[in-house]
Amino acid sequence: MPEVIFAGPAGRLEGRYQAPKQRGAPIAIVLHPHPQFGGTMNNQIVYNLFYTFANRGFAALRFNFRGVGRSQGSFDHGVGELSDAAAALDWVQAVNPEARACWIAGVSFGSWIGMQLLMRRPEIEGFISIAAMANRYDFSFLAPCPSSGLFVHGSEDRVAPAREVMPVIEKVKTQKGVIIEHQIVDGANHFFDGKVEELTQTVDTYLDKRLGKRDEAA
């Protein structure tokens, strides 16, 4: 899994990239939690999501937002981070010009950024949003949500309690044929401490349904 450095709007961005074995493979980008609260591309959930996609044959990228690790720039309250995510997608598409589709996955703050990118890039056909803070960030821009995907929360999440978040997500309008699914991981907190394996299994089950079993997709 090579380390990569690519150009972002505020300078160089540091990432980890797994090239696909087959030409035309889909792209997956994984976005990390809040930079000011310790979020990096090496977050355990981000790491697991990255390999979940890579093991399915995707061209997978995870990277540090501006000001994190070796990425240049400084925190920009979501505006610059969205530009970073767009630059990351541009970079992977340039490396994989025959890619037929793209998925976006995000954790907490990264979920909010990922869903905004989804609205701007029609080639994104699926999403995975983990611990989305719909109680703290405005998700009303999903009007309507153009792609099917999965929201996952922990039942014991105190940062983004499921009871507050789910009604917000359920109000999201969808285009015809778009289905938004919700899953709760029992006993998990916002960081899925001790529950990352269960979370990964939940995502895998969803991807099996959307994409087919792993050995068929790879």
JSON list of C-alpha atoms in Angstrom, two decimals:
[
{"chain": "A", "resi": 1, "resn": "MET", "atom": "CA", "xyz": [0.00, 0.00, 0.00]},
{"chain": "A", "resi": 2, "resn": "PRO", "atom": "CA", "xyz": [2.01, 2.95, -1.23]},
{"chain": "A", "resi": 3, "resn": "GLU", "atom": "CA", "xyz": [2.15, 6.32, 0.42]},
{"chain": "A", "resi": 4, "resn": "VAL", "atom": "CA", "xyz": [1.09, 9.05, -1.97]},
{"chain": "A", "resi": 5, "resn": "ILE", "atom": "CA", "xyz": [1.39, 12.82, -2.03]},
{"chain": "A", "resi": 6, "resn": "PHE", "atom": "CA", "xyz": [-0.93, 14.76, -4.32]},
{"chain": "A", "resi": 7, "resn": "ALA", "atom": "CA", "xyz": [-1.79, 18.40, -4.90]},
{"chain": "A", "resi": 8, "resn": "GLY", "atom": "CA", "xyz": [-4.58, 19.95, -2.88]},
{"chain": "A", "resi": 9, "resn": "PRO", "atom": "CA", "xyz": [-6.05, 23.46, -2.86]},
{"chain": "A", "resi": 10, "resn": "ALA", "atom": "CA", "xyz": [-3.91, 24.49, 0.15]},
{"chain": "A", "resi": 11, "resn": "GLY", "atom": "CA", "xyz": [-0.78, 22.52, -0.70]},
{"chain": "A", "resi": 12, "resn": "ARG", "atom": "CA", "xyz": [0.27, 18.91, -0.72]},
{"chain": "A", "resi": 13, "resn": "LEU", "atom": "CA", "xyz": [-2.00, 16.23, 0.76]},
{"chain": "A", "resi": 14, "resn": "GLU", "atom": "CA", "xyz": [-0.73, 12.97, 2.24]},
{"chain": "A", "resi": 15, "resn": "GLY", "atom": "CA", "xyz": [-2.53, 9.73, 1.57]},
{"chain": "A", "resi": 16, "resn": "ARG", "atom": "CA", "xyz": [-2.40, 5.95, 1.29]},
{"chain": "A", "resi": 17, "resn": "TYR", "atom": "CA", "xyz": [-3.50, 4.38, -1.97]},
{"chain": "A", "resi": 18, "resn": "GLN", "atom": "CA", "xyz": [-4.27, 0.80, -2.96]},
{"chain": "A", "resi": 19, "resn": "ALA", "atom": "CA", "xyz": [-4.23, 0.30, -6.73]},
{"chain": "A", "resi": 20, "resn": "PRO", "atom": "CA", "xyz": [-6.79, -2.09, -8.21]},
{"chain": "A", "resi": 21, "resn": "LYS", "atom": "CA", "xyz": [-5.80, -5.33, -9.92]},
{"chain": "A", "resi": 22, "resn": "GLN", "atom": "CA", "xyz": [-8.23, -4.81, -12.78]},
{"chain": "A", "resi": 23, "resn": "ARG", "atom": "CA", "xyz": [-8.58, -1.89, -15.16]},
{"chain": "A", "resi": 24, "resn": "GLY", "atom": "CA", "xyz": [-11.86, -0.03, -14.90]},
{"chain": "A", "resi": 25, "resn": "ALA", "atom": "CA", "xyz": [-12.28, -0.91, -11.23]},
{"chain": "A", "resi": 26, "resn": "PRO", "atom": "CA", "xyz": [-14.45, 1.46, -9.19]},
{"chain": "A", "resi": 27, "resn": "ILE", "atom": "CA", "xyz": [-12.97, 4.10, -6.90]},
{"chain": "A", "resi": 28, "resn": "ALA", "atom": "CA", "xyz": [-13.47, 4.44, -3.15]},
{"chain": "A", "resi": 29, "resn": "ILE", "atom": "CA", "xyz": [-12.39, 7.39, -1.02]},
{"chain": "A", "resi": 30, "resn": "VAL", "atom": "CA", "xyz": [-12.50, 7.27, 2.79]},
{"chain": "A", "resi": 31, "resn": "LEU", "atom": "CA", "xyz": [-12.67, 10.49, 4.83]},
{"chain": "A", "resi": 32, "resn": "HIS", "atom": "CA", "xyz": [-11.48, 10.70, 8.42]},
{"chain": "A", "resi": 33, "resn": "PRO", "atom": "CA", "xyz": [-13.06, 12.24, 11.56]},
{"chain": "A", "resi": 34, "resn": "HIS", "atom": "CA", "xyz": [-12.65, 15.82, 12.79]},
{"chain": "A", "resi": 35, "resn": "PRO", "atom": "CA", "xyz": [-9.05, 17.06, 12.46]},
{"chain": "A", "resi": 36, "resn": "GLN", "atom": "CA", "xyz": [-9.25, 19.12, 15.66]},
{"chain": "A", "resi": 37, "resn": "PHE", "atom": "CA", "xyz": [-10.29, 16.13, 17.76]},
{"chain": "A", "resi": 38, "resn": "GLY", "atom": "CA", "xyz": [-7.57, 13.72, 16.71]},
{"chain": "A", "resi": 39, "resn": "GLY", "atom": "CA", "xyz": [-9.06, 12.55, 13.42]},
{"chain": "A", "resi": 40, "resn": "THR", "atom": "CA", "xyz": [-6.54, 11.20, 10.89]},
{"chain": "A", "resi": 41, "resn": "MET", "atom": "CA", "xyz": [-6.45, 8.76, 7.99]},
{"chain": "A", "resi": 42, "resn": "ASN", "atom": "CA", "xyz": [-5.05, 6.18, 10.45]},
{"chain": "A", "resi": 43, "resn": "ASN", "atom": "CA", "xyz": [-8.25, 6.17, 12.50]},
{"chain": "A", "resi": 44, "resn": "GLN", "atom": "CA", "xyz": [-9.19, 2.53, 13.08]},
{"chain": "A", "resi": 45, "resn": "ILE", "atom": "CA", "xyz": [-12.57, 2.82, 11.35]},
{"chain": "A", "resi": 46, "resn": "VAL", "atom": "CA", "xyz": [-11.07, 4.65, 8.37]},
{"chain": "A", "resi": 47, "resn": "TYR", "atom": "CA", "xyz": [-8.34, 2.00, 8.13]},
{"chain": "A", "resi": 48, "resn": "ASN", "atom": "CA", "xyz": [-10.90, -0.82, 8.15]},
{"chain": "A", "resi": 49, "resn": "LEU", "atom": "CA", "xyz": [-13.18, 0.87, 5.62]},
{"chain": "A", "resi": 50, "resn": "PHE", "atom": "CA", "xyz": [-10.19, 1.42, 3.36]},
{"chain": "A", "resi": 51, "resn": "TYR", "atom": "CA", "xyz": [-9.36, -2.27, 3.33]},
{"chain": "A", "resi": 52, "resn": "THR", "atom": "CA", "xyz": [-13.01, -3.26, 3.03]},
{"chain": "A", "resi": 53, "resn": "PHE", "atom": "CA", "xyz": [-13.05, -1.51, -0.33]},
{"chain": "A", "resi": 54, "resn": "ALA", "atom": "CA", "xyz": [-9.49, -2.45, -1.36]},
{"chain": "A", "resi": 55, "resn": "ASN", "atom": "CA", "xyz": [-10.21, -6.13, -0.74]},
{"chain": "A", "resi": 56, "resn": "ARG", "atom": "CA", "xyz": [-13.18, -5.87, -3.10]},
{"chain": "A", "resi": 57, "resn": "GLY", "atom": "CA", "xyz": [-10.93, -4.71, -5.91]},
{"chain": "A", "resi": 58, "resn": "PHE", "atom": "CA", "xyz": [-11.57, -0.97, -5.63]},
{"chain": "A", "resi": 59, "resn": "ALA", "atom": "CA", "xyz": [-8.99, 1.71, -6.28]},
{"chain": "A", "resi": 60, "resn": "ALA", "atom": "CA", "xyz": [-8.99, 2.85, -2.64]},
{"chain": "A", "resi": 61, "resn": "LEU", "atom": "CA", "xyz": [-7.65, 6.08, -1.16]},
{"chain": "A", "resi": 62, "resn": "ARG", "atom": "CA", "xyz": [-7.58, 7.45, 2.35]},
{"chain": "A", "resi": 63, "resn": "PHE", "atom": "CA", "xyz": [-5.84, 10.74, 3.06]},
{"chain": "A", "resi": 64, "resn": "ASN", "atom": "CA", "xyz": [-5.24, 13.41, 5.67]},
{"chain": "A", "resi": 65, "resn": "PHE", "atom": "CA", "xyz": [-7.20, 16.63, 5.40]},
{"chain": "A", "resi": 66, "resn": "ARG", "atom": "CA", "xyz": [-5.23, 19.89, 5.32]},
{"chain": "A", "resi": 67, "resn": "GLY", "atom": "CA", "xyz": [-3.16, 20.50, 8.45]},
{"chain": "A", "resi": 68, "resn": "VAL", "atom": "CA", "xyz": [-3.19, 16.83, 9.51]},
{"chain": "A", "resi": 69, "resn": "GLY", "atom": "CA", "xyz": [-0.03, 14.71, 9.46]},
{"chain": "A", "resi": 70, "resn": "ARG", "atom": "CA", "xyz": [2.08, 15.73, 6.50]},
{"chain": "A", "resi": 71, "resn": "SER", "atom": "CA", "xyz": [-0.79, 17.45, 4.66]},
{"chain": "A", "resi": 72, "resn": "GLN", "atom": "CA", "xyz": [-0.17, 21.16, 4.22]},
{"chain": "A", "resi": 73, "resn": "GLY", "atom": "CA", "xyz": [-2.56, 23.97, 5.13]},
{"chain": "A", "resi": 74, "resn": "SER", "atom": "CA", "xyz": [-4.70, 24.48, 8.22]},
{"chain": "A", "resi": 75, "resn": "PHE", "atom": "CA", "xyz": [-8.17, 23.51, 9.39]},
{"chain": "A", "resi": 76, "resn": "ASP", "atom": "CA", "xyz": [-10.91, 25.34, 7.47]},
{"chain": "A", "resi": 77, "resn": "HIS", "atom": "CA", "xyz": [-14.15, 24.37, 9.25]},
{"chain": "A", "resi": 78, "resn": "GLY", "atom": "CA", "xyz": [-15.32, 22.09, 6.46]},
{"chain": "A", "resi": 79, "resn": "VAL", "atom": "CA", "xyz": [-15.06, 24.45, 3.49]},
{"chain": "A", "resi": 80, "resn": "GLY", "atom": "CA", "xyz": [-11.45, 23.69, 2.67]},
{"chain": "A", "resi": 81, "resn": "GLU", "atom": "CA", "xyz": [-11.83, 20.06, 3.66]},
{"chain": "A", "resi": 82, "resn": "LEU", "atom": "CA", "xyz": [-14.56, 19.64, 1.04]},
{"chain": "A", "resi": 83, "resn": "SER", "atom": "CA", "xyz": [-12.14, 21.08, -1.53]},
{"chain": "A", "resi": 84, "resn": "ASP", "atom": "CA", "xyz": [-9.51, 18.60, -0.31]},
{"chain": "A", "resi": 85, "resn": "ALA", "atom": "CA", "xyz": [-11.95, 15.71, -0.83]},
{"chain": "A", "resi": 86, "resn": "ALA", "atom": "CA", "xyz": [-12.74, 16.93, -4.35]},
{"chain": "A", "resi": 87, "resn": "ALA", "atom": "CA", "xyz": [-9.01, 17.14, -5.11]},
{"chain": "A", "resi": 88, "resn": "ALA", "atom": "CA", "xyz": [-8.57, 13.59, -3.80]},
{"chain": "A", "resi": 89, "resn": "LEU", "atom": "CA", "xyz": [-11.29, 12.32, -6.12]},
{"chain": "A", "resi": 90, "resn": "ASP", "atom": "CA", "xyz": [-9.73, 14.21, -9.02]},
{"chain": "A", "resi": 91, "resn": "TRP", "atom": "CA", "xyz": [-6.37, 12.58, -8.28]},
{"chain": "A", "resi": 92, "resn": "VAL", "atom": "CA", "xyz": [-7.74, 9.02, -8.13]},
{"chain": "A", "resi": 93, "resn": "GLN", "atom": "CA", "xyz": [-9.72, 9.57, -11.31]},
{"chain": "A", "resi": 94, "resn": "ALA", "atom": "CA", "xyz": [-6.60, 10.83, -13.08]},
{"chain": "A", "resi": 95, "resn": "VAL", "atom": "CA", "xyz": [-4.76, 7.67, -12.00]},
{"chain": "A", "resi": 96, "resn": "ASN", "atom": "CA", "xyz": [-7.73, 5.49, -12.98]},
{"chain": "A", "resi": 97, "resn": "PRO", "atom": "CA", "xyz": [-9.22, 7.15, -16.08]},
{"chain": "A", "resi": 98, "resn": "GLU", "atom": "CA", "xyz": [-11.27, 4.06, -16.94]},
{"chain": "A", "resi": 99, "resn": "ALA", "atom": "CA", "xyz": [-12.97, 3.83, -13.54]},
{"chain": "A", "resi": 100, "resn": "ARG", "atom": "CA", "xyz": [-16.67, 3.33, -14.10]},
{"chain": "A", "resi": 101, "resn": "ALA", "atom": "CA", "xyz": [-17.98, 4.34, -10.69]},
{"chain": "A", "resi": 102, "resn": "CYS", "atom": "CA", "xyz": [-17.09, 5.86, -7.35]},
{"chain": "A", "resi": 103, "resn": "TRP", "atom": "CA", "xyz": [-18.07, 5.35, -3.71]},
{"chain": "A", "resi": 104, "resn": "ILE", "atom": "CA", "xyz": [-17.49, 7.72, -0.82]},
{"chain": "A", "resi": 105, "resn": "ALA", "atom": "CA", "xyz": [-17.16, 6.71, 2.83]},
{"chain": "A", "resi": 106, "resn": "GLY", "atom": "CA", "xyz": [-16.79, 9.01, 5.79]},
{"chain": "A", "resi": 107, "resn": "VAL", "atom": "CA", "xyz": [-16.56, 8.85, 9.57]},
{"chain": "A", "resi": 108, "resn": "SER", "atom": "CA", "xyz": [-18.21, 11.51, 11.77]},
{"chain": "A", "resi": 109, "resn": "PHE", "atom": "CA", "xyz": [-16.95, 14.86, 10.40]},
{"chain": "A", "resi": 110, "resn": "GLY", "atom": "CA", "xyz": [-15.75, 12.96, 7.32]},
{"chain": "A", "resi": 111, "resn": "SER", "atom": "CA", "xyz": [-19.32, 11.75, 6.74]},
{"chain": "A", "resi": 112, "resn": "TRP", "atom": "CA", "xyz": [-20.55, 15.34, 6.53]},
{"chain": "A", "resi": 113, "resn": "ILE", "atom": "CA", "xyz": [-17.81, 16.20, 4.03]},
{"chain": "A", "resi": 114, "resn": "GLY", "atom": "CA", "xyz": [-18.46, 13.04, 2.02]},
{"chain": "A", "resi": 115, "resn": "MET", "atom": "CA", "xyz": [-22.17, 13.69, 1.68]},
{"chain": "A", "resi": 116, "resn": "GLN", "atom": "CA", "xyz": [-21.48, 17.22, 0.42]},
{"chain": "A", "resi": 117, "resn": "LEU", "atom": "CA", "xyz": [-19.09, 15.79, -2.18]},
{"chain": "A", "resi": 118, "resn": "LEU", "atom": "CA", "xyz": [-21.79, 13.30, -3.16]},
{"chain": "A", "resi": 119, "resn": "MET", "atom": "CA", "xyz": [-24.10, 16.19, -4.08]},
{"chain": "A", "resi": 120, "resn": "ARG", "atom": "CA", "xyz": [-21.45, 17.75, -6.31]},
{"chain": "A", "resi": 121, "resn": "ARG", "atom": "CA", "xyz": [-20.15, 14.70, -8.15]},
{"chain": "A", "resi": 122, "resn": "PRO", "atom": "CA", "xyz": [-22.73, 12.68, -10.10]},
{"chain": "A", "resi": 123, "resn": "GLU", "atom": "CA", "xyz": [-20.32, 9.80, -10.64]},
{"chain": "A", "resi": 124, "resn": "ILE", "atom": "CA", "xyz": [-20.57, 8.87, -6.93]},
{"chain": "A", "resi": 125, "resn": "GLU", "atom": "CA", "xyz": [-23.05, 6.00, -6.93]},
{"chain": "A", "resi": 126, "resn": "GLY", "atom": "CA", "xyz": [-22.88, 4.85, -3.32]},
{"chain": "A", "resi": 127, "resn": "PHE", "atom": "CA", "xyz": [-21.96, 6.02, 0.16]},
{"chain": "A", "resi": 128, "resn": "ILE", "atom": "CA", "xyz": [-21.15, 4.72, 3.63]},
{"chain": "A", "resi": 129, "resn": "SER", "atom": "CA", "xyz": [-21.64, 7.27, 6.44]},
{"chain": "A", "resi": 130, "resn": "ILE", "atom": "CA", "xyz": [-20.44, 6.24, 9.89]},
{"chain": "A", "resi": 131, "resn": "ALA", "atom": "CA", "xyz": [-21.52, 8.17, 13.00]},
{"chain": "A", "resi": 132, "resn": "ALA", "atom": "CA", "xyz": [-22.80, 11.11, 10.94]},
{"chain": "A", "resi": 133, "resn": "MET", "atom": "CA", "xyz": [-23.40, 14.07, 13.25]},
{"chain": "A", "resi": 134, "resn": "ALA", "atom": "CA", "xyz": [-26.71, 15.14, 11.72]},
{"chain": "A", "resi": 135, "resn": "ASN", "atom": "CA", "xyz": [-27.58, 16.67, 15.10]},
{"chain": "A", "resi": 136, "resn": "ARG", "atom": "CA", "xyz": [-24.61, 19.07, 14.84]},
{"chain": "A", "resi": 137, "resn": "TYR", "atom": "CA", "xyz": [-24.12, 19.56, 11.12]},
{"chain": "A", "resi": 138, "resn": "ASP", "atom": "CA", "xyz": [-26.81, 20.54, 8.64]},
{"chain": "A", "resi": 139, "resn": "PHE", "atom": "CA", "xyz": [-27.59, 17.67, 6.26]},
{"chain": "A", "resi": 140, "resn": "SER", "atom": "CA", "xyz": [-30.54, 19.43, 4.61]},
{"chain": "A", "resi": 141, "resn": "PHE", "atom": "CA", "xyz": [-28.42, 19.93, 1.47]},
{"chain": "A", "resi": 142, "resn": "LEU", "atom": "CA", "xyz": [-29.37, 16.32, 0.64]},
{"chain": "A", "resi": 143, "resn": "ALA", "atom": "CA", "xyz": [-32.42, 17.53, -1.23]},
{"chain": "A", "resi": 144, "resn": "PRO", "atom": "CA", "xyz": [-32.80, 15.11, -2.81]},
{"chain": "A", "resi": 145, "resn": "CYS", "atom": "CA", "xyz": [-30.05, 12.59, -2.09]},
{"chain": "A", "resi": 146, "resn": "PRO", "atom": "CA", "xyz": [-28.90, 11.36, -5.52]},
{"chain": "A", "resi": 147, "resn": "SER", "atom": "CA", "xyz": [-27.36, 8.00, -4.54]},
{"chain": "A", "resi": 148, "resn": "SER", "atom": "CA", "xyz": [-28.24, 5.03, -2.38]},
{"chain": "A", "resi": 149, "resn": "GLY", "atom": "CA", "xyz": [-26.16, 4.36, 0.70]},
{"chain": "A", "resi": 150, "resn": "LEU", "atom": "CA", "xyz": [-25.86, 3.33, 4.32]},
{"chain": "A", "resi": 151, "resn": "PHE", "atom": "CA", "xyz": [-25.83, 5.29, 7.58]},
{"chain": "A", "resi": 152, "resn": "VAL", "atom": "CA", "xyz": [-24.49, 3.46, 10.63]},
{"chain": "A", "resi": 153, "resn": "HIS", "atom": "CA", "xyz": [-24.61, 4.64, 14.25]},
{"chain": "A", "resi": 154, "resn": "GLY", "atom": "CA", "xyz": [-23.81, 3.13, 17.61]},
{"chain": "A", "resi": 155, "resn": "SER", "atom": "CA", "xyz": [-26.66, 2.61, 20.05]},
{"chain": "A", "resi": 156, "resn": "GLU", "atom": "CA", "xyz": [-24.59, 4.25, 22.81]},
{"chain": "A", "resi": 157, "resn": "ASP", "atom": "CA", "xyz": [-23.33, 7.21, 20.76]},
{"chain": "A", "resi": 158, "resn": "ARG", "atom": "CA", "xyz": [-23.41, 10.27, 23.06]},
{"chain": "A", "resi": 159, "resn": "VAL", "atom": "CA", "xyz": [-21.94, 12.64, 20.46]},
{"chain": "A", "resi": 160, "resn": "ALA", "atom": "CA", "xyz": [-24.54, 11.96, 17.78]},
{"chain": "A", "resi": 161, "resn": "PRO", "atom": "CA", "xyz": [-27.28, 9.99, 19.57]},
{"chain": "A", "resi": 162, "resn": "ALA", "atom": "CA", "xyz": [-29.18, 7.73, 17.18]},
{"chain": "A", "resi": 163, "resn": "ARG", "atom": "CA", "xyz": [-32.52, 8.94, 18.57]},
{"chain": "A", "resi": 164, "resn": "GLU", "atom": "CA", "xyz": [-31.63, 12.49, 17.47]},
{"chain": "A", "resi": 165, "resn": "VAL", "atom": "CA", "xyz": [-29.91, 11.62, 14.22]},
{"chain": "A", "resi": 166, "resn": "MET", "atom": "CA", "xyz": [-32.24, 9.05, 12.67]},
{"chain": "A", "resi": 167, "resn": "PRO", "atom": "CA", "xyz": [-35.28, 11.35, 12.40]},
{"chain": "A", "resi": 168, "resn": "VAL", "atom": "CA", "xyz": [-33.10, 13.92, 10.61]},
{"chain": "A", "resi": 169, "resn": "ILE", "atom": "CA", "xyz": [-31.77, 11.34, 8.17]},
{"chain": "A", "resi": 170, "resn": "GLU", "atom": "CA", "xyz": [-35.21, 9.87, 7.57]},
{"chain": "A", "resi": 171, "resn": "LYS", "atom": "CA", "xyz": [-36.44, 13.29, 6.42]},
{"chain": "A", "resi": 172, "resn": "VAL", "atom": "CA", "xyz": [-33.88, 13.33, 3.61]},
{"chain": "A", "resi": 173, "resn": "LYS", "atom": "CA", "xyz": [-35.68, 13.26, 0.30]},
{"chain": "A", "resi": 174, "resn": "THR", "atom": "CA", "xyz": [-34.43, 10.81, -2.30]},
{"chain": "A", "resi": 175, "resn": "GLN", "atom": "CA", "xyz": [-34.58, 10.57, -6.05]},
{"chain": "A", "resi": 176, "resn": "LYS", "atom": "CA", "xyz": [-36.59, 7.76, -7.56]},
{"chain": "A", "resi": 177, "resn": "GLY", "atom": "CA", "xyz": [-34.84, 4.45, -7.06]},
{"chain": "A", "resi": 178, "resn": "VAL", "atom": "CA", "xyz": [-32.53, 5.77, -4.34]},
{"chain": "A", "resi": 179, "resn": "ILE", "atom": "CA", "xyz": [-32.69, 3.87, -1.06]},
{"chain": "A", "resi": 180, "resn": "ILE", "atom": "CA", "xyz": [-31.08, 5.08, 2.17]},
{"chain": "A", "resi": 181, "resn": "GLU", "atom": "CA", "xyz": [-30.56, 2.39, 4.78]},
{"chain": "A", "resi": 182, "resn": "HIS", "atom": "CA", "xyz": [-29.90, 2.76, 8.51]},
{"chain": "A", "resi": 183, "resn": "GLN", "atom": "CA", "xyz": [-28.13, 0.32, 10.80]},
{"chain": "A", "resi": 184, "resn": "ILE", "atom": "CA", "xyz": [-27.48, 0.45, 14.54]},
{"chain": "A", "resi": 185, "resn": "VAL", "atom": "CA", "xyz": [-24.52, -1.36, 16.09]},
{"chain": "A", "resi": 186, "resn": "ASP", "atom": "CA", "xyz": [-25.69, -2.37, 19.54]},
{"chain": "A", "resi": 187, "resn": "GLY", "atom": "CA", "xyz": [-23.49, -1.20, 22.41]},
{"chain": "A", "resi": 188, "resn": "ALA", "atom": "CA", "xyz": [-21.22, 0.96, 20.24]},
{"chain": "A", "resi": 189, "resn": "ASN", "atom": "CA", "xyz": [-20.23, 4.52, 21.15]},
{"chain": "A", "resi": 190, "resn": "HIS", "atom": "CA", "xyz": [-19.35, 7.32, 18.72]},
{"chain": "A", "resi": 191, "resn": "PHE", "atom": "CA", "xyz": [-15.88, 5.84, 18.16]},
{"chain": "A", "resi": 192, "resn": "PHE", "atom": "CA", "xyz": [-17.09, 2.22, 18.02]},
{"chain": "A", "resi": 193, "resn": "ASP", "atom": "CA", "xyz": [-14.58, 1.30, 20.73]},
{"chain": "A", "resi": 194, "resn": "GLY", "atom": "CA", "xyz": [-14.49, -2.48, 20.89]},
{"chain": "A", "resi": 195, "resn": "LYS", "atom": "CA", "xyz": [-17.10, -2.66, 18.13]},
{"chain": "A", "resi": 196, "resn": "VAL", "atom": "CA", "xyz": [-15.09, -1.91, 14.98]},
{"chain": "A", "resi": 197, "resn": "GLU", "atom": "CA", "xyz": [-15.25, -5.53, 13.87]},
{"chain": "A", "resi": 198, "resn": "GLU", "atom": "CA", "xyz": [-19.06, -5.53, 14.15]},
{"chain": "A", "resi": 199, "resn": "LEU", "atom": "CA", "xyz": [-19.18, -2.23, 12.27]},
{"chain": "A", "resi": 200, "resn": "THR", "atom": "CA", "xyz": [-16.99, -3.65, 9.50]},
{"chain": "A", "resi": 201, "resn": "GLN", "atom": "CA", "xyz": [-19.26, -6.70, 9.23]},
{"chain": "A", "resi": 202, "resn": "THR", "atom": "CA", "xyz": [-22.29, -4.41, 8.94]},
{"chain": "A", "resi": 203, "resn": "VAL", "atom": "CA", "xyz": [-20.66, -2.51, 6.08]},
{"chain": "A", "resi": 204, "resn": "ASP", "atom": "CA", "xyz": [-19.54, -5.75, 4.41]},
{"chain": "A", "resi": 205, "resn": "THR", "atom": "CA", "xyz": [-23.07, -7.14, 4.53]},
{"chain": "A", "resi": 206, "resn": "TYR", "atom": "CA", "xyz": [-24.41, -3.98, 2.90]},
{"chain": "A", "resi": 207, "resn": "LEU", "atom": "CA", "xyz": [-21.73, -4.03, 0.18]},
{"chain": "A", "resi": 208, "resn": "ASP", "atom": "CA", "xyz": [-22.47, -7.71, -0.47]},
{"chain": "A", "resi": 209, "resn": "LYS", "atom": "CA", "xyz": [-26.07, -6.72, -1.15]},
{"chain": "A", "resi": 210, "resn": "ARG", "atom": "CA", "xyz": [-25.14, -3.82, -3.41]},
{"chain": "A", "resi": 211, "resn": "LEU", "atom": "CA", "xyz": [-22.11, -5.26, -5.20]},
{"chain": "A", "resi": 212, "resn": "GLY", "atom": "CA", "xyz": [-22.24, -9.03, -4.80]},
{"chain": "A", "resi": 213, "resn": "LYS", "atom": "CA", "xyz": [-20.01, -11.21, -2.66]},
{"chain": "A", "resi": 214, "resn": "ARG", "atom": "CA", "xyz": [-16.40, -10.10, -2.33]},
{"chain": "A", "resi": 215, "resn": "ASP", "atom": "CA", "xyz": [-14.92, -12.90, -4.45]},
{"chain": "A", "resi": 216, "resn": "GLU", "atom": "CA", "xyz": [-17.34, -12.00, -7.26]},
{"chain": "A", "resi": 217, "resn": "ALA", "atom": "CA", "xyz": [-16.51, -8.28, -7.16]},
{"chain": "A", "resi": 218, "resn": "ALA", "atom": "CA", "xyz": [-12.73, -8.48, -6.83]}
]
